[in-house]
Short mmCIF file of C-alpha atoms in Angstrom, two decimals:
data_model
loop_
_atom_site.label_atom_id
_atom_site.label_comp_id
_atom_site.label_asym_id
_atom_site.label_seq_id
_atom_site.Cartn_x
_atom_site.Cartn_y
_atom_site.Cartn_z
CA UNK A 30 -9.23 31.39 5.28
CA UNK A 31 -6.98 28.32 4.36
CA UNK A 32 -3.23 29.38 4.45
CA UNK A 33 -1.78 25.68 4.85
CA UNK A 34 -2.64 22.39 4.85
CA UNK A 35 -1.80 19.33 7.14
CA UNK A 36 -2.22 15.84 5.95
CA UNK A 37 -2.23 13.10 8.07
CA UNK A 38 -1.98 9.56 5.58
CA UNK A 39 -3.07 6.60 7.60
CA UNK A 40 -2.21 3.64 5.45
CA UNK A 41 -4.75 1.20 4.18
CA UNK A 42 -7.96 3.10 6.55
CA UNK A 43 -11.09 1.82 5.27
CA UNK A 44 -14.36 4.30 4.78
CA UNK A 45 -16.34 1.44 6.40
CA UNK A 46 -14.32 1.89 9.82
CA UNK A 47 -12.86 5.29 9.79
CA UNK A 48 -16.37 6.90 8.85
CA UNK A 49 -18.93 4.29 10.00
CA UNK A 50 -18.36 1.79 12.48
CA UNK A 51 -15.27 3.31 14.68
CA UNK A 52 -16.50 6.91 14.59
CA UNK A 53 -18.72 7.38 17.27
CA UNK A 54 -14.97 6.72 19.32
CA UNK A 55 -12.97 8.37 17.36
CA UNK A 56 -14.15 12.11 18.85
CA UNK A 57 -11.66 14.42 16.57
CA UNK A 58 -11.53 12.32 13.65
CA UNK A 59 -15.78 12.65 14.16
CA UNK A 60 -16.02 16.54 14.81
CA UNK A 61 -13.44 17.46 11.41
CA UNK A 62 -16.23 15.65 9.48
CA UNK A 63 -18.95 18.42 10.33
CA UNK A 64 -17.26 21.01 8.43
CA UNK A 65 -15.68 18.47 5.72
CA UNK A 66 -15.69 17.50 2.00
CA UNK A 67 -15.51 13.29 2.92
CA UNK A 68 -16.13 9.62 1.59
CA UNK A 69 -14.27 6.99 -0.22
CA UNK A 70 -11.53 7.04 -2.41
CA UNK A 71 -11.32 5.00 -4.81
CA UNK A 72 -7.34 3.64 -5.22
CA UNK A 73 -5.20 3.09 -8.26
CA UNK A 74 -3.95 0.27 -9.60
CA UNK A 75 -2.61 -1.85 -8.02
CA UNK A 76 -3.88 -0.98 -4.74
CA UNK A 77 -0.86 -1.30 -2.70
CA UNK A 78 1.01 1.40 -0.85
CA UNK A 79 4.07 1.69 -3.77
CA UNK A 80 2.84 2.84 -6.07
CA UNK A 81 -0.34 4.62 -3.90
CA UNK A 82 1.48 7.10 -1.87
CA UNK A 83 2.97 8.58 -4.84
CA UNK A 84 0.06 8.64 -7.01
CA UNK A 85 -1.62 10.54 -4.72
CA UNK A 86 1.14 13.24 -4.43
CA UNK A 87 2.10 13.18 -8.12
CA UNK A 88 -1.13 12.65 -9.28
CA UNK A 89 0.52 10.65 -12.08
CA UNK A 90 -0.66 6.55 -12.42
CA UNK A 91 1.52 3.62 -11.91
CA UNK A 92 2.48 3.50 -15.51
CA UNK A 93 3.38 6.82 -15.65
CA UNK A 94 5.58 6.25 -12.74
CA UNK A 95 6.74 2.93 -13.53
CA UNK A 96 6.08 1.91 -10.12
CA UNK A 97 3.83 -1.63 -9.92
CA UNK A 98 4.58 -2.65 -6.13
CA UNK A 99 7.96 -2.46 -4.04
CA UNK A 100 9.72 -4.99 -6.29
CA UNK A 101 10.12 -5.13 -9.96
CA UNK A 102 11.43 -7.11 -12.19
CA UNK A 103 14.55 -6.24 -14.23
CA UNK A 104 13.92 -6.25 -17.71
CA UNK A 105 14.62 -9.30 -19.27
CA UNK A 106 15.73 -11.01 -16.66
CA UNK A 107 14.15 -14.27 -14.89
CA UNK A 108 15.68 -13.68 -11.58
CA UNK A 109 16.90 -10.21 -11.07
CA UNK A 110 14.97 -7.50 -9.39
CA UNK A 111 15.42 -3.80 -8.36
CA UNK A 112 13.53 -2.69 -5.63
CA UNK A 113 11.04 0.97 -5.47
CA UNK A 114 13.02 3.58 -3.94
CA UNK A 115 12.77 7.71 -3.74
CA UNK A 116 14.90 7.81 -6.78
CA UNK A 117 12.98 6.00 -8.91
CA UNK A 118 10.23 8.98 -8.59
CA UNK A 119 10.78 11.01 -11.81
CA UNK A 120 7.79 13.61 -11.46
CA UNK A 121 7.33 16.47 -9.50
CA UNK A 122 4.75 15.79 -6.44
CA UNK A 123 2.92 17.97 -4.47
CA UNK A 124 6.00 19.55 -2.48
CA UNK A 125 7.82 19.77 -5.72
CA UNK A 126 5.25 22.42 -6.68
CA UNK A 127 4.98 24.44 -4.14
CA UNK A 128 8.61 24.34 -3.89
CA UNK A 129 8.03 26.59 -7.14
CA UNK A 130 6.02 29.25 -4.96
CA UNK A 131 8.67 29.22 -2.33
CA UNK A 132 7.15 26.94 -0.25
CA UNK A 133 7.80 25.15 2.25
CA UNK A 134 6.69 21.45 3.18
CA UNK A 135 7.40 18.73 6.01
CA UNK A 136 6.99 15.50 5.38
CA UNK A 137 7.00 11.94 7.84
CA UNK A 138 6.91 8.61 6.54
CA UNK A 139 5.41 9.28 2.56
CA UNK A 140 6.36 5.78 0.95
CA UNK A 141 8.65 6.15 -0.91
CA UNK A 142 11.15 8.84 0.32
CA UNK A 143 14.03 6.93 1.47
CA UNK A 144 16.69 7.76 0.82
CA UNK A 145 16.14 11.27 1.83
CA UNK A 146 16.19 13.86 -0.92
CA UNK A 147 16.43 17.24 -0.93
CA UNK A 148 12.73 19.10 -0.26
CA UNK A 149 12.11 22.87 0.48
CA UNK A 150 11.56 22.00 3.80
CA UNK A 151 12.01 18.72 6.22
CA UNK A 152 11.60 15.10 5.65
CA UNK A 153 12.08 12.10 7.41
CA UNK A 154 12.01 8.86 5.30
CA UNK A 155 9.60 6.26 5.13
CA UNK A 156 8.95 2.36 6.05
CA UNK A 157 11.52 0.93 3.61
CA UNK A 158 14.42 2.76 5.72
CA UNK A 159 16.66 0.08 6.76
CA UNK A 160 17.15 1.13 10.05
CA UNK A 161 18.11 4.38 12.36
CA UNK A 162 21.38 3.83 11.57
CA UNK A 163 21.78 5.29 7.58
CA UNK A 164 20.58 8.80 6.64
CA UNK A 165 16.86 9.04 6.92
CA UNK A 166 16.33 12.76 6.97
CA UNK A 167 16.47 16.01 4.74
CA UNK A 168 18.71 17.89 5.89
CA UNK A 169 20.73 15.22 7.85
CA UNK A 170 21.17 16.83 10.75
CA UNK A 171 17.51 16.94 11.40
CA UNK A 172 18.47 13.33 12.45
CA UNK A 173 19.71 14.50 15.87
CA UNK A 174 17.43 16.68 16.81
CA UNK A 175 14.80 13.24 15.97
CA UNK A 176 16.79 11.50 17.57
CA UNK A 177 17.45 13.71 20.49
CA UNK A 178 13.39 13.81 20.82
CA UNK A 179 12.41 10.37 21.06
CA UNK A 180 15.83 8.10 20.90
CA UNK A 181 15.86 5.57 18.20
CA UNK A 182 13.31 6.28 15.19
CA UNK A 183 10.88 2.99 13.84
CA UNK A 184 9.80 2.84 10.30
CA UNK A 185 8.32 -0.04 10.64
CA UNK A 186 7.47 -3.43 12.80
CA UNK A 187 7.85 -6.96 11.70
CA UNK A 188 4.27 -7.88 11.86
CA UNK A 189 3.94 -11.26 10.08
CA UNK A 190 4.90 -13.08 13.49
CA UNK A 191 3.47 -15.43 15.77
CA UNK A 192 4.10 -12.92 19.15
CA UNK A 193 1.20 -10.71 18.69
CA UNK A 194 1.86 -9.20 22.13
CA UNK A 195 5.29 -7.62 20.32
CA UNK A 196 3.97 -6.43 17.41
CA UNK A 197 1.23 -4.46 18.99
CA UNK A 198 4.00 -3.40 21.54
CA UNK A 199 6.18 -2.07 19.22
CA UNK A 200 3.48 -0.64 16.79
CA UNK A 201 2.33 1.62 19.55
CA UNK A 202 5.41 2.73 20.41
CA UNK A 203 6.42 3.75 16.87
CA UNK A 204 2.75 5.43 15.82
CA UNK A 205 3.49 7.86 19.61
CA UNK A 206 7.16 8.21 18.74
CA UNK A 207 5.96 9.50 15.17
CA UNK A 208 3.51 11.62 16.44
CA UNK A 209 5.56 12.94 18.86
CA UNK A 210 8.28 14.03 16.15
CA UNK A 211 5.24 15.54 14.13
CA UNK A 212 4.61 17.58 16.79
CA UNK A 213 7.83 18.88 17.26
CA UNK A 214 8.62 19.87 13.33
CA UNK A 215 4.82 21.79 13.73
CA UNK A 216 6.02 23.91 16.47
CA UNK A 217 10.03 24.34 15.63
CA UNK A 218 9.38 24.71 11.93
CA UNK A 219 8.72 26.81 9.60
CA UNK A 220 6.22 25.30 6.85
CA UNK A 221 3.27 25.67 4.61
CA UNK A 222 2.11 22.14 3.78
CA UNK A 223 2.68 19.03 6.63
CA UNK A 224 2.23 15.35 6.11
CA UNK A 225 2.15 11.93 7.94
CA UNK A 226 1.84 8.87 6.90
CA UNK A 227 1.58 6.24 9.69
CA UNK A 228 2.17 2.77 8.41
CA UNK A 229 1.33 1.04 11.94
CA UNK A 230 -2.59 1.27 10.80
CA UNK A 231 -1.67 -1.10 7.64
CA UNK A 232 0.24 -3.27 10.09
CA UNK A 233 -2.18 -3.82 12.75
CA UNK A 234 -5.04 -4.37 10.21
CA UNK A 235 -3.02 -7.44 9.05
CA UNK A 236 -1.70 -8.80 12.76
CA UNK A 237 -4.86 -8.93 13.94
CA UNK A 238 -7.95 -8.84 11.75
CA UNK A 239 -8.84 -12.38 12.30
CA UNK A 240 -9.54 -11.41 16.03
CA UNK A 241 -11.69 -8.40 14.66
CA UNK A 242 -13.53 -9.94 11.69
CA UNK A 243 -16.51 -12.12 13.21
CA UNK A 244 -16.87 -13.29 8.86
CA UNK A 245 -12.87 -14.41 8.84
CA UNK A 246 -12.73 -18.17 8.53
CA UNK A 247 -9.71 -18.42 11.60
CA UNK A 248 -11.94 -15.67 13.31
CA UNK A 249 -10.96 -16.32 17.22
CA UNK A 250 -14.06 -15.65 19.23
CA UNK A 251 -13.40 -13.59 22.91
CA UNK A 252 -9.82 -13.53 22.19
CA UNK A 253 -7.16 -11.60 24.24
CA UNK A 254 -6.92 -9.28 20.97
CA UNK A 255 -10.14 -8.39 19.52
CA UNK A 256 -9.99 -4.79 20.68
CA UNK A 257 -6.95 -4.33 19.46
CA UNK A 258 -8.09 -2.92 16.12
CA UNK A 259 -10.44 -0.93 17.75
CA UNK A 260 -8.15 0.71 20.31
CA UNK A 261 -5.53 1.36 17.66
CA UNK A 262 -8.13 3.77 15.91
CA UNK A 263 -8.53 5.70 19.62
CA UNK A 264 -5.19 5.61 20.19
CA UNK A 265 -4.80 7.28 16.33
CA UNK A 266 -7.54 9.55 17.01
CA UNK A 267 -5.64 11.05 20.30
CA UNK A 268 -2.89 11.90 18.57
CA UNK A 269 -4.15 13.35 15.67
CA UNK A 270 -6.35 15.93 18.32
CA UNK A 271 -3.15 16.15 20.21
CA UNK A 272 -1.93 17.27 17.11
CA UNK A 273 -4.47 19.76 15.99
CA UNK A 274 -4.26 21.50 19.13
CA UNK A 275 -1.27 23.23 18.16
CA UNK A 276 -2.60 24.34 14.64
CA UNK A 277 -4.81 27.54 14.11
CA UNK A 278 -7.69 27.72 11.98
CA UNK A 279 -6.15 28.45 8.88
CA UNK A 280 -4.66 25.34 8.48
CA UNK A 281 -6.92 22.77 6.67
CA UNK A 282 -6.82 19.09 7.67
CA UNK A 283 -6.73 16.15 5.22
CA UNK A 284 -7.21 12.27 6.35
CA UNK A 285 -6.55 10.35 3.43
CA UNK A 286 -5.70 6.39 3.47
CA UNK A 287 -3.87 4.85 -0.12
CA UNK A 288 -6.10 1.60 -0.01
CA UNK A 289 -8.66 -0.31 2.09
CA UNK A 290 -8.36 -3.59 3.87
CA UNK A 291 -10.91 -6.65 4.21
CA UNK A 292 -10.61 -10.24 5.76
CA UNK A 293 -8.47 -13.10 3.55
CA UNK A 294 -10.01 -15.52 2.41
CA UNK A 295 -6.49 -17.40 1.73
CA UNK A 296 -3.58 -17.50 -0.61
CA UNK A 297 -3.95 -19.22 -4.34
CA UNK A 298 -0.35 -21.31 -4.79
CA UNK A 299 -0.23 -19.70 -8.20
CA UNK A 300 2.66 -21.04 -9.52
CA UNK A 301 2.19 -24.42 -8.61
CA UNK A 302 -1.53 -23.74 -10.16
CA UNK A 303 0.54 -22.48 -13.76
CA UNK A 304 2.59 -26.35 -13.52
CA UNK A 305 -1.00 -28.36 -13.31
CA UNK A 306 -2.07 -26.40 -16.59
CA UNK A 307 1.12 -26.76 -18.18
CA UNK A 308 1.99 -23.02 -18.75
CA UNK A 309 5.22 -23.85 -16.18
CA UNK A 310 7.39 -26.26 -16.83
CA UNK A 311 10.02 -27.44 -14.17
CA UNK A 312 12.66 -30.10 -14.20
CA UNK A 313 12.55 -31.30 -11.23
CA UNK A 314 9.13 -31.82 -9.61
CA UNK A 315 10.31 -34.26 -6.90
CA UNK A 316 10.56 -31.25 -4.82
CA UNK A 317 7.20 -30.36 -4.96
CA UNK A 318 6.17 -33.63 -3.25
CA UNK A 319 8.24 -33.35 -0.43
CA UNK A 320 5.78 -32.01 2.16
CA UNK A 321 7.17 -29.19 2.74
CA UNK A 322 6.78 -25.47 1.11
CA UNK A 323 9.50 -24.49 -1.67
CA UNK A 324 10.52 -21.09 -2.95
CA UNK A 325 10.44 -20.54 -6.31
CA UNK A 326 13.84 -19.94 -6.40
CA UNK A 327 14.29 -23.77 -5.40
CA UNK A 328 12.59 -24.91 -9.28
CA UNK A 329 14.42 -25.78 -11.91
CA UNK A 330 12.63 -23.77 -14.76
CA UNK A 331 12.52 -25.76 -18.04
CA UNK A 332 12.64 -22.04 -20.10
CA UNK A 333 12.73 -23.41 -23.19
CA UNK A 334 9.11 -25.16 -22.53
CA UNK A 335 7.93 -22.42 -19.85
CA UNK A 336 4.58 -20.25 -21.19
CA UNK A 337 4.36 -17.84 -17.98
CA UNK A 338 5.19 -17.56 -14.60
CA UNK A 339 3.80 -15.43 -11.67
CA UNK A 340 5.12 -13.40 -8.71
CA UNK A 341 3.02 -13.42 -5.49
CA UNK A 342 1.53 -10.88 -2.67
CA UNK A 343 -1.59 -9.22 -2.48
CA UNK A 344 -2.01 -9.33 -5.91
CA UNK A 345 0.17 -11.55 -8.81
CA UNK A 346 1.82 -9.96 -11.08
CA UNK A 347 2.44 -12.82 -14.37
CA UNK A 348 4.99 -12.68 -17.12
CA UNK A 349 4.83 -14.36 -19.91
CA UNK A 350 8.08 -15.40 -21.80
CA UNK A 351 8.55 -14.13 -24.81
CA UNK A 352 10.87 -14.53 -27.78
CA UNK A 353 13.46 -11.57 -27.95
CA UNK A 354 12.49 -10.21 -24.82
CA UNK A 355 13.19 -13.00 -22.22
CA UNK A 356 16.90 -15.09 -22.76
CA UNK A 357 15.07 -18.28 -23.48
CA UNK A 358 11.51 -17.21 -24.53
CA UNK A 359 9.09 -19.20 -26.49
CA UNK A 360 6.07 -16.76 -26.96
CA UNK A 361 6.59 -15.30 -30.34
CA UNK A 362 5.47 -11.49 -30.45
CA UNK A 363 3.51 -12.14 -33.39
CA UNK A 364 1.04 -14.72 -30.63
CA UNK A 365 1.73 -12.75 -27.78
CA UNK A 366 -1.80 -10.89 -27.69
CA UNK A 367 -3.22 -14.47 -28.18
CA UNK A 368 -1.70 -16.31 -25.67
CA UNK A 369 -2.06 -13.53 -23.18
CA UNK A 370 -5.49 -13.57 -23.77
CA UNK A 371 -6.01 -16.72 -23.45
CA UNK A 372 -3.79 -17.30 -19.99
CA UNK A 373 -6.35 -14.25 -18.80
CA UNK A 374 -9.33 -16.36 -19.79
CA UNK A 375 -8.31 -19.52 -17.79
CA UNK A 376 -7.20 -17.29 -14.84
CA UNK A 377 -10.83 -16.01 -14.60
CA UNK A 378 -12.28 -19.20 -14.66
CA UNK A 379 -10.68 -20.27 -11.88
CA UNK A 380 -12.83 -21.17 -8.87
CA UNK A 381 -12.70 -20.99 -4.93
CA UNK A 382 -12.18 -24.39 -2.96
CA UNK A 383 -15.66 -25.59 -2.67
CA UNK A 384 -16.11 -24.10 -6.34
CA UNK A 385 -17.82 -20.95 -5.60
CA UNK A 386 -17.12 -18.69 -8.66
CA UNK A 387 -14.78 -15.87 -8.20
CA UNK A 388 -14.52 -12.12 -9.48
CA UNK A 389 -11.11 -12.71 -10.25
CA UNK A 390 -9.92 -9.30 -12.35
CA UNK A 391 -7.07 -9.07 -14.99
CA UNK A 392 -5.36 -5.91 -15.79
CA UNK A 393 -3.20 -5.50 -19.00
CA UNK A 394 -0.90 -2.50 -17.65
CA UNK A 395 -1.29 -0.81 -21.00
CA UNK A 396 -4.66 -0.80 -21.28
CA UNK A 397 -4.95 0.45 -18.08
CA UNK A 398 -2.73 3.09 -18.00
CA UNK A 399 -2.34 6.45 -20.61
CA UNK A 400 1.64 4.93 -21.04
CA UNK A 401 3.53 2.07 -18.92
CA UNK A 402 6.77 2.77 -18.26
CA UNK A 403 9.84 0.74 -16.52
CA UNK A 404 9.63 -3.01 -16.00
CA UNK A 405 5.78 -4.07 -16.27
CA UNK A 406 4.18 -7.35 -15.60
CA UNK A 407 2.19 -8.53 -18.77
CA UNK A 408 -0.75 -8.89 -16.69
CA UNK A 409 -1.60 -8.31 -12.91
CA UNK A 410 -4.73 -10.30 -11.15
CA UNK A 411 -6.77 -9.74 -8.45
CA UNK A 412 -8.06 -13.06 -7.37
CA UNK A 413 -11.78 -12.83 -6.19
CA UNK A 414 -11.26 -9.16 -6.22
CA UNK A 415 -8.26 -9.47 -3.52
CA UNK A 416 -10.02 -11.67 -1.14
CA UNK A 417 -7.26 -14.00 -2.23
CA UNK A 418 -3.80 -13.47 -2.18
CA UNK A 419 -1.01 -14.99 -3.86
CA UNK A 420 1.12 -17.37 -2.41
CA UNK A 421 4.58 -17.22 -4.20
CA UNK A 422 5.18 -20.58 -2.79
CA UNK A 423 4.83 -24.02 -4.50
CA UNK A 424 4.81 -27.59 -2.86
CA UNK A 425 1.51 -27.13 -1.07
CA UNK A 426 -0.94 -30.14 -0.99
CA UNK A 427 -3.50 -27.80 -2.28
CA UNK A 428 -3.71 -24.61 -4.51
CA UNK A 429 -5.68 -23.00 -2.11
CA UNK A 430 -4.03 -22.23 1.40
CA UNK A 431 -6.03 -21.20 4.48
CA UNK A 432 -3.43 -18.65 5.85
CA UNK A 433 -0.60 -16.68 3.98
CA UNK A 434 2.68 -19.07 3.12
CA UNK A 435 5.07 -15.20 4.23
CA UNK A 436 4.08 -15.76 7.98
CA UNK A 437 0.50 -14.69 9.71
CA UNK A 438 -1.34 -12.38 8.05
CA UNK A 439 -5.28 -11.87 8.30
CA UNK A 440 -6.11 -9.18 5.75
CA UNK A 441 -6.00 -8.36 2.31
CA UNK A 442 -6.35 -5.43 0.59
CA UNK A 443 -9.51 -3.23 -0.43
CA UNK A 444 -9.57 -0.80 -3.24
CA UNK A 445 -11.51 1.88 -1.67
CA UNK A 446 -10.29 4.23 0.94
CA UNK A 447 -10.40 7.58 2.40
CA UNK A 448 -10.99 10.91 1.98
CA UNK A 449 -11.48 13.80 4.15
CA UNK A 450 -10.63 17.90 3.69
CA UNK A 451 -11.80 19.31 6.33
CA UNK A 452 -12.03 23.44 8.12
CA UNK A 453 -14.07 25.58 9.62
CA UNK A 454 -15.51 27.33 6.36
CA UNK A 455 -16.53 24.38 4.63
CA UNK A 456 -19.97 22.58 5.20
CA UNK A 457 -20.45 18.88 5.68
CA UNK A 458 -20.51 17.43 1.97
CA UNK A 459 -20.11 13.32 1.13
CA UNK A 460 -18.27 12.85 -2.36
CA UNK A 461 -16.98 9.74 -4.05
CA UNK A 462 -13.52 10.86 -5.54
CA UNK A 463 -10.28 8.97 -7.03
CA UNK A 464 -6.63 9.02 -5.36
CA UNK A 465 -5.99 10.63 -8.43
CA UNK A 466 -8.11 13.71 -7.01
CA UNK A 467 -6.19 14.51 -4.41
CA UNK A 468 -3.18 16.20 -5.31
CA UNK A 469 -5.51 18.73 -7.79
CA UNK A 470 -7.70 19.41 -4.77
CA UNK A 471 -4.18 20.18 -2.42
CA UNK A 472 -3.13 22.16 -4.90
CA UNK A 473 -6.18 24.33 -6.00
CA UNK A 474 -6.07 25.29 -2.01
CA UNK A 475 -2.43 27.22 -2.79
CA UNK A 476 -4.06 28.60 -6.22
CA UNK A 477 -1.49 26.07 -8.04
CA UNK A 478 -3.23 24.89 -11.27
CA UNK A 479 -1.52 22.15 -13.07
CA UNK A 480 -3.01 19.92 -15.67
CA UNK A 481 -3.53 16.40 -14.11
CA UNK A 482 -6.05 13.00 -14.69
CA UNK A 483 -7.87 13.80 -11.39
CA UNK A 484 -10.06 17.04 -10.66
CA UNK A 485 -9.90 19.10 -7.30
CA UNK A 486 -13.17 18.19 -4.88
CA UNK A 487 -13.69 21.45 -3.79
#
């Protein structure tokens, strides 16, 4: 009988990999999915890991959050930003509810918890934790005895760098250290519901895909790191059976990833793609002709004559700028469905480099959403359904760049990833579910009914 539940959240896991190719290595990971409810899981959107994490615990979209990525715009504003944080979650999530029942949770690394705030239970904060030297857990003086485990905590690694050999290095050492302290709350503490969420998955899937991925265009055949992708998902797979071997049989185990990955096809220069169609206007385009990559910070925005302009990253978020809303906006409300329509319309019909057609998607955040709250983009796009990133640089020779203009970075984003519930009493059943499923199904385990957009799975 299921008295408590541990989660372990590996961050952008694929169904193709964690179910299909890998699993014939991956020997725990392989025997949880004979007695397990498993497939994809379909993402939110965006599909990036803030807003995912919290979707999945609150069960509430991005609009209802009014969470669209880690940065956001302030209202109004061309230039000023406020960036996702713990505080800026407003409804109750999964611990939050069985708080209620008088239970008790422990939680590792859900984005985002930093700072720290108060849980019935533990927590240690998540990837956007400056460092080990603020606050990171609830209560603080679990801190030392984190500390006292395994020295120095990681959140995260810089992975966008040219010294692969260091990133893996360090990404191993924070995934055991992690582990390790996951271990130690299981044994010393006193809970009902656990979870992990290891960001060094999402971070090797982007270091090193192109030595993985024999379809990447910089794919790097026999190179010194092609297993590393490979041995990351062992070395994952240990320590979750490591893990296990401390539980009992009443504890149910959930694998659940926030997003999939696939290969990049490149970055789109989107900004620099708005000033060739004339929704951007700048004053000074010498700088664009300089040879060299500019922020776009470094433009000097003609507002009065500007249409729309874009933020970049996985995905592009575009604001248009409007009269009343933005200080020197030209797009009266009364043409703002118009204009944003037809901006949307020339977005899809751009094409790839050698001017293949691309499934380039466009989301209005209201449409999409049952309300939008906070500081919305007018639109967000997928270009060739994420194959393409963004680049938030201008100044390029081309629109389309061959590798990410933030440092190296070989993957992009998929919108599918994982689910798995798995213990002893339940058979081996394949289901295609929504992240919006899984805090319903977590909670329908404690008998905790609460009316939500997803439906439990089991």
């Amino acid at each position: 009988m299921v008295e408590r539940v541990i989660v372990f959240g590996l961050d952008s896991a694929p169904p193709e990999l964690l179910f299909s190719e890998f699993i014939d290595e991956l020997p725990t990971i392989r025997k949880l999915m004979e007695n397990a409810v498993y497939g994809p899981m379909k993402s939110c959107i965006p599909a990036i890991t803030i807003p995912a994490w919290m979707v999945m615990a609150t069960g509430k979209t991005p609009g209802e959050l009014g969470l669209y990525g880690f940065r956001h715009r302030k209202a109004g504003s061309y230039t000023d930003m406020w960036l996702a944080n713990s505080r800026k979650i407003a409804e109750p999530a999964i611990w939050d509810y069985l708080a209620m029942e008088g239970k008790k949770s422990a939680l590792i690394g859900v984005p985002p918890t930093y700072p720290p705030r108060k849980v019935n239970g533990w927590l240690i904060s998540c990837f956007i934790t400056p460092d080990a030297s603020v606050d990171y857990t609830y209560p603080a003086e679990l801190k030392n005895e984190v500390e006292g485990l395994v020295g120095e905590y990681i959140f995260d690694v810089v992975f966008r760098k040219d010294d692969r050999d260091e990133v893996k290095e360090k990404i191993w050492e924070m995934t055991e250290k992690r582990f390790e302290v996951a271990r130690y709350l299981i044994q010393e503490k006193d809970w009902d519901y656990f979870q992990i969420v290891e960001i060094g998955l999402d971070r090797i899937h982007h270091a090193f895909w192109k030595y993985f991925d024999r379809e990447h265009h910089l794919y790097e055949e026999g190179g010194k790191y092609r297993n590393v992708i490979r041995d990351y998902y062992r070395l994952l797979d240990r320590e979750i059976g490591k893990t296990l071997e401390l539980l009992d049989d009443d504890v149910a185990v959930a694998i659940v990833s926030d997003h999939g990955v696939k290969r990049m096809k490149g970055a789109f220069a989107i900004n620099q793609w708005l000033i060739d169609e004339g929704f951007l206007k700048i004053r000074n385009p010498e700088v664009l002709e300089k040879g060299r990559a500019v922020k776009f910070e470094d433009l000097d925005v003609d507002w009065g004559r500007t249409t729309a302009w874009a933020w970049g990253g996985y995905y592009s978020r575009i604001f248009l700028n409007v009269e009343g809303r933005e200080k020197n906006g030209t797009v009266g409300k009364s043409e703002y469905e118009k204009v944003r329509d037809e901006l949307a319309d020339h977005l899809r019909s751009i094409r790839g480099p050698d001017g293949e057609k691309w499934d380039t998607k466009i989301f209005y955040p209201e449409e999409i959403y049952p309300v939008a709250l906070g500081d919305k983009p007018d639109m967000m796009v997928y270009f060739d359904d994420l194959y393409w990133r963004a680049a938030g640089t201008l100044g390029h020779g081309t629109n389309y760049l061959a590798e990410n203009d933030t440092g190296p970075d070989d993957a992009v984003h998929s919108e599918y990833g994982v689910f798995m519930l798995s213990h002893p009493e339940l058979d081996s059943r394949h289901v295609n579910c929504s992240i919006y499923d899984f805090a319903p199904t977590i909670l329908k385990i404690y008998g905790i009914d609460v009316e939500m957009r997803g439906e439990h799975v089991i």
